[in-house]
């Protein structure tokens, strides 16, 4: 059985993933508003992925006989001064999520909850990727240094990002 502490921490993580989804949807809308279709697409894919992260934890809680409690989703920003600012906030936020995942992992270890620890391993790896991809895009955006042609090309590249369901939701 899941401990109460583990269950509340996992519920808090569901809320954090939904907040992330909401943040990236807002960024997608802001980019679309500026005619940056590729950036809008990149964040729309990110929006779906964050919902998947929440779903993975929801499925896990249900499979362990836990109770899923959905909390209100706090407000997110709606305006950014640049695409670079969006990705800087993305990286800062993902670092926070990484710390939360590590904290969940520590609780699972403390409680010798091997099933939860195993489920979280996927998230530990995912966070390395999340931070890395945000960092890579920040580097590219800094390289073009507000150059409009550069941004046009990055936008085109981001238009190619395709959503794929994560492994934990496709197995079975
Ligand atoms: Mg996430």
Tab-separated table of C-alpha atoms and ligand atoms in Angstrom:
chain	number	residue	atom	x	y	z
A	1	UNK	CA	0.000	0.000	0.000
A	2	UNK	CA	1.145	3.534	-0.727
A	3	UNK	CA	1.862	5.637	2.343
A	4	UNK	CA	-0.189	8.780	2.879
A	5	UNK	CA	2.965	10.870	2.479
A	6	UNK	CA	3.842	9.232	-0.855
A	7	UNK	CA	0.263	9.592	-2.057
A	8	UNK	CA	0.072	13.316	-1.241
A	9	UNK	CA	3.455	13.946	-2.839
A	10	UNK	CA	2.330	12.149	-6.029
A	11	UNK	CA	-0.909	14.135	-6.044
A	12	UNK	CA	1.125	17.351	-5.726
A	13	UNK	CA	3.206	16.186	-8.703
A	14	UNK	CA	0.054	15.663	-10.805
A	15	UNK	CA	-0.846	19.279	-10.089
A	16	UNK	CA	2.681	20.445	-10.976
A	17	UNK	CA	2.539	18.574	-14.308
A	18	UNK	CA	-0.866	20.079	-15.087
A	19	UNK	CA	0.492	23.524	-14.216
A	20	UNK	CA	3.391	22.878	-16.615
A	21	UNK	CA	0.884	21.893	-19.312
A	22	UNK	CA	-1.045	25.120	-18.702
A	23	UNK	CA	2.158	27.197	-18.813
A	24	UNK	CA	3.231	25.703	-22.150
A	25	UNK	CA	-0.260	26.078	-23.620
A	26	UNK	CA	-0.109	29.750	-22.673
A	27	UNK	CA	3.309	30.067	-24.346
A	28	UNK	CA	1.921	28.316	-27.429
A	29	UNK	CA	-0.956	30.808	-27.606
A	30	UNK	CA	1.407	33.773	-27.144
A	31	UNK	CA	3.656	32.487	-29.952
A	32	UNK	CA	0.672	31.903	-32.265
A	33	UNK	CA	-0.434	35.463	-31.549
A	34	UNK	CA	2.923	36.708	-32.867
A	35	UNK	CA	2.699	34.566	-36.017
A	36	UNK	CA	5.401	32.169	-34.829
A	37	UNK	CA	3.698	28.965	-35.929
A	38	UNK	CA	6.711	26.739	-35.291
A	39	UNK	CA	7.252	27.968	-31.733
A	40	UNK	CA	3.496	27.608	-31.163
A	41	UNK	CA	3.730	24.012	-32.399
A	42	UNK	CA	6.738	23.235	-30.182
A	43	UNK	CA	4.877	24.398	-27.070
A	44	UNK	CA	1.651	22.675	-28.184
A	45	UNK	CA	3.582	19.383	-28.251
A	46	UNK	CA	5.074	20.254	-24.855
A	47	UNK	CA	1.531	20.898	-23.560
A	48	UNK	CA	0.482	17.376	-24.583
A	49	UNK	CA	3.585	15.822	-23.055
A	50	UNK	CA	2.926	17.480	-19.699
A	51	UNK	CA	-0.625	16.151	-19.689
A	52	UNK	CA	0.884	12.724	-20.365
A	53	UNK	CA	3.192	13.138	-17.362
A	54	UNK	CA	0.159	13.794	-15.172
A	55	UNK	CA	-1.644	10.818	-16.737
A	56	UNK	CA	1.268	8.455	-16.020
A	57	UNK	CA	1.127	9.334	-12.321
A	58	UNK	CA	-2.680	9.143	-12.293
A	59	UNK	CA	-2.565	5.651	-13.840
A	60	UNK	CA	0.071	4.612	-11.334
A	61	UNK	CA	-1.898	5.891	-8.312
A	62	UNK	CA	-5.005	4.092	-9.551
A	63	UNK	CA	-3.073	0.859	-10.109
A	64	UNK	CA	-1.877	0.983	-6.500
A	65	UNK	CA	-5.328	1.615	-5.073
A	66	UNK	CA	-4.484	5.247	-4.326
A	67	UNK	CA	-6.793	8.226	-4.485
A	68	UNK	CA	-6.293	10.899	-7.139
A	69	UNK	CA	-7.228	14.358	-5.904
A	70	UNK	CA	-7.199	17.123	-8.472
A	71	UNK	CA	-6.370	20.570	-7.149
A	72	UNK	CA	-6.952	23.966	-8.785
A	73	UNK	CA	-4.352	24.956	-11.371
A	74	UNK	CA	-2.683	28.269	-10.496
A	75	UNK	CA	-2.535	31.109	-13.026
A	76	UNK	CA	0.313	31.242	-15.549
A	77	UNK	CA	1.947	34.150	-17.382
A	78	UNK	CA	0.334	35.212	-20.656
A	79	UNK	CA	2.941	37.593	-22.101
A	80	UNK	CA	6.665	37.214	-22.771
A	81	UNK	CA	8.998	39.853	-24.135
A	82	UNK	CA	10.694	37.392	-26.495
A	83	UNK	CA	10.898	33.738	-27.517
A	84	UNK	CA	14.160	33.602	-25.562
A	85	UNK	CA	12.271	34.703	-22.429
A	86	UNK	CA	9.815	31.829	-22.954
A	87	UNK	CA	12.595	29.275	-23.119
A	88	UNK	CA	14.427	30.775	-20.171
A	89	UNK	CA	11.265	30.399	-18.101
A	90	UNK	CA	10.877	26.867	-19.485
A	91	UNK	CA	14.366	25.909	-18.306
A	92	UNK	CA	13.912	27.516	-14.886
A	93	UNK	CA	10.606	25.730	-14.472
A	94	UNK	CA	11.939	22.343	-15.620
A	95	UNK	CA	14.792	22.630	-13.107
A	96	UNK	CA	12.143	23.081	-10.420
A	97	UNK	CA	10.271	20.023	-11.689
A	98	UNK	CA	13.525	18.035	-11.616
A	99	UNK	CA	13.964	18.966	-7.946
A	100	UNK	CA	10.388	17.830	-7.248
A	101	UNK	CA	10.960	14.486	-9.002
A	102	UNK	CA	14.185	13.995	-7.036
A	103	UNK	CA	12.286	14.717	-3.840
A	104	UNK	CA	9.633	12.117	-4.743
A	105	UNK	CA	12.410	9.644	-5.472
A	106	UNK	CA	13.967	10.348	-2.058
A	107	UNK	CA	10.637	9.709	-0.327
A	108	UNK	CA	10.272	6.406	-2.219
A	109	UNK	CA	13.773	5.382	-1.130
A	110	UNK	CA	13.155	6.400	2.509
A	111	UNK	CA	9.950	4.386	2.572
A	112	UNK	CA	11.490	1.422	0.713
A	113	UNK	CA	8.655	1.841	-1.796
A	114	UNK	CA	10.344	0.065	-4.711
A	115	UNK	CA	7.365	0.179	-7.074
A	116	UNK	CA	7.089	3.969	-6.816
A	117	UNK	CA	10.845	4.352	-7.123
A	118	UNK	CA	10.769	2.238	-10.287
A	119	UNK	CA	7.901	4.266	-11.796
A	120	UNK	CA	9.808	7.492	-11.069
A	121	UNK	CA	12.950	6.335	-12.879
A	122	UNK	CA	11.303	7.218	-16.203
A	123	UNK	CA	10.707	10.759	-14.899
A	124	UNK	CA	14.324	11.124	-13.735
A	125	UNK	CA	15.508	10.367	-17.287
A	126	UNK	CA	12.785	12.519	-18.846
A	127	UNK	CA	13.893	15.540	-16.809
A	128	UNK	CA	17.453	15.247	-18.152
A	129	UNK	CA	15.956	15.484	-21.661
A	130	UNK	CA	13.593	18.342	-20.778
A	131	UNK	CA	16.402	20.485	-19.393
A	132	UNK	CA	18.728	19.581	-22.243
A	133	UNK	CA	16.269	20.484	-25.010
A	134	UNK	CA	15.385	23.826	-23.374
A	135	UNK	CA	19.107	24.604	-22.963
A	136	UNK	CA	19.822	23.720	-26.592
A	137	UNK	CA	17.114	26.071	-27.862
A	138	UNK	CA	18.294	28.856	-25.527
A	139	UNK	CA	21.800	28.473	-27.003
A	140	UNK	CA	20.415	28.718	-30.555
A	141	UNK	CA	18.318	31.785	-29.694
A	142	UNK	CA	21.318	33.492	-28.067
A	143	UNK	CA	23.405	32.683	-31.128
A	144	UNK	CA	21.022	34.496	-33.486
A	145	UNK	CA	20.869	37.428	-31.038
A	146	UNK	CA	17.406	38.757	-32.013
A	147	UNK	CA	18.176	38.399	-35.748
A	148	UNK	CA	14.834	38.097	-37.553
A	149	UNK	CA	16.068	35.741	-40.286
A	150	UNK	CA	17.572	33.496	-37.605
A	151	UNK	CA	14.305	33.427	-35.693
A	152	UNK	CA	12.444	32.654	-38.921
A	153	UNK	CA	14.680	29.618	-39.457
A	154	UNK	CA	14.399	28.396	-35.850
A	155	UNK	CA	10.621	28.787	-36.132
A	156	UNK	CA	10.630	26.615	-39.275
A	157	UNK	CA	12.658	23.958	-37.462
A	158	UNK	CA	10.273	23.956	-34.495
A	159	UNK	CA	7.321	23.448	-36.828
A	160	UNK	CA	8.689	19.952	-37.491
A	161	UNK	CA	8.335	18.761	-33.881
A	162	UNK	CA	5.872	15.869	-33.752
A	163	UNK	CA	4.048	14.542	-30.712
A	164	UNK	CA	4.605	10.920	-29.742
A	165	UNK	CA	3.066	9.257	-26.710
A	166	UNK	CA	5.608	8.432	-23.991
A	167	UNK	CA	6.621	4.812	-23.376
A	168	UNK	CA	4.762	4.418	-20.023
A	169	UNK	CA	1.468	5.190	-21.799
A	170	UNK	CA	2.052	2.937	-24.814
A	171	UNK	CA	3.172	-0.322	-23.173
A	172	UNK	CA	0.717	-3.080	-22.182
B	1	LIG	MG1	6.662	17.198	-16.934
